[in-house]
XYZ file of C-alpha atoms in Angstrom:
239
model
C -156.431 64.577 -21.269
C -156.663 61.783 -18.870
C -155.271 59.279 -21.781
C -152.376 61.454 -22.362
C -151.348 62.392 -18.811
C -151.395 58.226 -18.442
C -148.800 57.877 -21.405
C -147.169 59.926 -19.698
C -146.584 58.291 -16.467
C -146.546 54.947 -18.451
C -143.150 56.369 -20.619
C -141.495 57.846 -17.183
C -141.769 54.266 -15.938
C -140.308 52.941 -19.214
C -137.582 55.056 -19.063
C -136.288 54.451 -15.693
C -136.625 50.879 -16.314
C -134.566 51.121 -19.137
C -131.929 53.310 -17.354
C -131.887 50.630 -14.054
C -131.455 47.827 -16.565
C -128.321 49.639 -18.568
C -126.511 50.348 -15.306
C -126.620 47.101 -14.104
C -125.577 45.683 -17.238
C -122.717 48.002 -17.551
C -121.473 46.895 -14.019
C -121.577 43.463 -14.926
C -119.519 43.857 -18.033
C -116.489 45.931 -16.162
C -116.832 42.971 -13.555
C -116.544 40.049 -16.127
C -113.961 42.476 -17.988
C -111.776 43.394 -14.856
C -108.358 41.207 -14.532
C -108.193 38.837 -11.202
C -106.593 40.063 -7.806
C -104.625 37.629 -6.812
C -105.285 36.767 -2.948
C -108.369 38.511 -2.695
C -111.836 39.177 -3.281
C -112.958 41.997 -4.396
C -116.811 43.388 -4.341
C -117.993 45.007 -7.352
C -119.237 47.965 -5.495
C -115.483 48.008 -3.982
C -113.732 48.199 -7.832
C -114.554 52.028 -8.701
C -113.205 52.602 -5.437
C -109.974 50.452 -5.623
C -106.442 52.580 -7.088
C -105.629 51.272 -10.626
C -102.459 49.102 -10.084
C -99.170 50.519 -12.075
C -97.326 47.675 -14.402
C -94.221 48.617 -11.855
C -96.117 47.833 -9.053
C -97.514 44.591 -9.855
C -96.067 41.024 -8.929
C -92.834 40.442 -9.968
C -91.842 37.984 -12.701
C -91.328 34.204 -10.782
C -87.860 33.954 -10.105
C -85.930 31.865 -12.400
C -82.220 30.470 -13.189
C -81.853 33.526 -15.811
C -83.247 36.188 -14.017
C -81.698 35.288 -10.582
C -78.171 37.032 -9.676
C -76.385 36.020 -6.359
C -73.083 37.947 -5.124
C -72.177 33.978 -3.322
C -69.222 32.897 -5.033
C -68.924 29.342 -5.879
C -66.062 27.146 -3.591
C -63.339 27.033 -5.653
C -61.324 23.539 -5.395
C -57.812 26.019 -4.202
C -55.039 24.501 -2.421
C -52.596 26.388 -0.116
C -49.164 26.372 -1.035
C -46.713 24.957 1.577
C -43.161 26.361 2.100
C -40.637 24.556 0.513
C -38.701 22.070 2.210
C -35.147 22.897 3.402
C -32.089 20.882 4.719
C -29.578 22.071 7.120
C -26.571 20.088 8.257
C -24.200 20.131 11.243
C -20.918 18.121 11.350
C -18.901 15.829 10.904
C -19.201 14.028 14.322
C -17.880 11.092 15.055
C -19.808 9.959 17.878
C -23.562 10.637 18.829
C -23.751 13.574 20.667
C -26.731 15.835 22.288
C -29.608 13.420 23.313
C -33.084 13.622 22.647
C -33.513 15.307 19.276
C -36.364 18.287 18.825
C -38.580 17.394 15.998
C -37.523 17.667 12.627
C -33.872 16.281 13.150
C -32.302 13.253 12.980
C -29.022 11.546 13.031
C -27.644 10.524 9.230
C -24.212 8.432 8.538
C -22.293 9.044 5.773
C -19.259 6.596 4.069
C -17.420 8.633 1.873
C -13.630 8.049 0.507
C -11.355 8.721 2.942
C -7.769 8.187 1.334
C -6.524 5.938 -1.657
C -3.334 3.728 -2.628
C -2.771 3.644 -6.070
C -1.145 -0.054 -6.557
C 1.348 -0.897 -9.921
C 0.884 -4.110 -10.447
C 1.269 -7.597 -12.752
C -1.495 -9.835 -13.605
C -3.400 -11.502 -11.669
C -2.509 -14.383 -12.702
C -4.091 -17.624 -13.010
C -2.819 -19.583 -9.989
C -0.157 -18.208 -6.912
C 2.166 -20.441 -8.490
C 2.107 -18.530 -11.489
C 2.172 -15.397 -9.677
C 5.317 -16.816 -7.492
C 7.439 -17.606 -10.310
C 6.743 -13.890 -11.903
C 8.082 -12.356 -8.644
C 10.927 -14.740 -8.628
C 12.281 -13.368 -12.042
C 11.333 -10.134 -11.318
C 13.501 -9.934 -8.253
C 16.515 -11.368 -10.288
C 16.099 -8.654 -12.217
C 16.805 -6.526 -9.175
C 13.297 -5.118 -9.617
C 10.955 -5.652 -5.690
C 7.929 -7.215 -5.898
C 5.608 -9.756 -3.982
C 2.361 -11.980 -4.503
C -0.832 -10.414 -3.513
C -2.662 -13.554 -1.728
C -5.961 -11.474 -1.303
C -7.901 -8.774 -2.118
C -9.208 -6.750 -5.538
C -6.246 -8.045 -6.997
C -5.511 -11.335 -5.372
C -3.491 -13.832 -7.559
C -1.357 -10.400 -8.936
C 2.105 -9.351 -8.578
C 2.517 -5.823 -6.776
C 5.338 -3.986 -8.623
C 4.476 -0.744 -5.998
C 2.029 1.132 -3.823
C 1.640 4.893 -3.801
C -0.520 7.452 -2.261
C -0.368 9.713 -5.178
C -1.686 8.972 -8.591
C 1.173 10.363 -10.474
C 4.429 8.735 -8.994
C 2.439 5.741 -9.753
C 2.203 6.630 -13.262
C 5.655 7.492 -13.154
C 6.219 4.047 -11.828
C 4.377 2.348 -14.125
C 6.235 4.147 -17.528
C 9.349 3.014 -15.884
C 8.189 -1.006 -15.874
C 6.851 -0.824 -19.179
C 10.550 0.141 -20.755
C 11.674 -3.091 -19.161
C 9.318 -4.758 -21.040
C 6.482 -5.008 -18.080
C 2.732 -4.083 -19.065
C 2.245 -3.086 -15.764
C -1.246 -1.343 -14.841
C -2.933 1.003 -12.340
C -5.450 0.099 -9.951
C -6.917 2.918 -7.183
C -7.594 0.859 -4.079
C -10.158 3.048 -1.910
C -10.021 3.349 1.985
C -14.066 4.130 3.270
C -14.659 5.705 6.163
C -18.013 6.811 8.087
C -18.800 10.043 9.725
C -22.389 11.208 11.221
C -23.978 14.217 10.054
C -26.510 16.109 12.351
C -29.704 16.679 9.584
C -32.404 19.365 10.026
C -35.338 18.903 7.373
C -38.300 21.337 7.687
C -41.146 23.859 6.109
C -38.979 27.366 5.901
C -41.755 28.992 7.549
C -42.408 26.696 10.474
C -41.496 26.946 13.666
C -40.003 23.407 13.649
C -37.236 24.756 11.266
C -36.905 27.687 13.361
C -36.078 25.935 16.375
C -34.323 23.115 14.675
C -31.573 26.104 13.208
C -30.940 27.653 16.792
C -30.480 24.123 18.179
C -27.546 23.338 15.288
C -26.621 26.583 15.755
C -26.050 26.585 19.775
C -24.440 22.948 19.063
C -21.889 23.778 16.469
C -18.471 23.223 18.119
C -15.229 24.107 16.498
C -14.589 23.052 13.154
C -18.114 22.647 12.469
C -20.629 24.712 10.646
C -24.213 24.752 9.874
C -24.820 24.907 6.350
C -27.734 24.303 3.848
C -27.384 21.391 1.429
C -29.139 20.079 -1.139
C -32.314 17.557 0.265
C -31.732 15.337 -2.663
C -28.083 15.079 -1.863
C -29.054 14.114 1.935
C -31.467 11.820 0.744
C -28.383 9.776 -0.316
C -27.110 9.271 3.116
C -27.906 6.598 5.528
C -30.959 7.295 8.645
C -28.321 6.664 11.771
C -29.688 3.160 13.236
């Protein structure tokens, strides 16, 4: 009785052994089998304890050049368009007139044609004597004429001299029936006259002040009007 009450005890003890040792070596597995926590530690008696962490809740991915988006647009290489440039003149003056200019205008000079004489003529020749004895018969002939001594058409013999192009065509017919080869030459008379030149932005305010100054200085028989900045480029900067 006494043997068997001791096998007894003896198996009890056995089996809580075993028990102890099968619970601690469970704990130990889920511990070496439990993912790390990044940042901290975590006791083992803590884990069954600790809320399981959700796949959405976890870390996010590093951020990377593909998974990155930015609503920062990139500086674009954009230039802002200027206003064109216009020209204005006032004129013709023949003096300098108004004083100190506001910005954006300046005095220009302009030669242009102001009248031409359309000479019938002879030649030229190849000395005055040559010339002199051509005049001589021509005036025998009753017909006028002189030696040109200088000039476009120096060493020639000037049968006329017209301000229109046609009764010097006329003219000209008329010598070569006597037997004349007369010819044409247009003989230009240049003049100068200053121009009052506004060149600006359109949307500036130096072209806005630049127009009511031409405008308040227009006298009579002038105008303000917008040319061509090409064409003024042509004329001459007033010295």
């Amino acid at each position: 009785m006494r043997a068997l009450l001791l096998a007894l005890i003896m198996l009890n003890a056995g089996l809580y052994l075993w028990q102890r040792y099968d619970s601690g070596y469970q704990e130990v597995s889920e511990a070496m089998a439990m993912p790390a926590v990044k940042g901290n530690i975590v006791l083992l008696s803590e884990r069954a304890a600790a809320p399981e962490v959700s796949d959405g809740a976890r870390d996010p991915e590093p951020a990377t050049m593909s998974n990155v988006h930015t609503d920062l647009a990139l500086p674009q290489n954009t230039v802002t368009p200027t206003a064109p440039l216009e020209c204005w003149l006032l004129g013709p003056f023949t003096t300098v007139s108004g004083g100190d200019l506001p910005a954006g205008l300046e005095w220009r000079r302009e030669e242009y044609e102001r009248d031409a004489d359309y000479w019938v003529y002879l030649g030229p020749y190849a000395d005055v004597a040559a010339a002199s004895a051509m005049s001589r018969e021509l005036k025998r002939k009753g017909i006028d004429s002189y030696v040109i001594r200088r000039g476009e058409l120096n060493k020639a013999v000037s049968l006329g001299v017209f301000s229109d192009a046609k009764r010097a065509e006329k003219h000209q017919q008329r010598m070569q029936a006597r037997g004349y080869g007369a010819d044409i030459r247009k003989i230009s008379k240049f003049a100068q006259r200053l121009w009052l030149v506004l060149k600006a932005e359109s949307d500036s305010e130096i072209y806005r002040s630049g127009i009511a100054y031409l405008q308040a200085l227009a006298g009579e028989g002038q105008t303000v009007e917008k040319k061509s900045c090409n064409r003024i480029a042509s004329y001459k900067e007033f010295d």
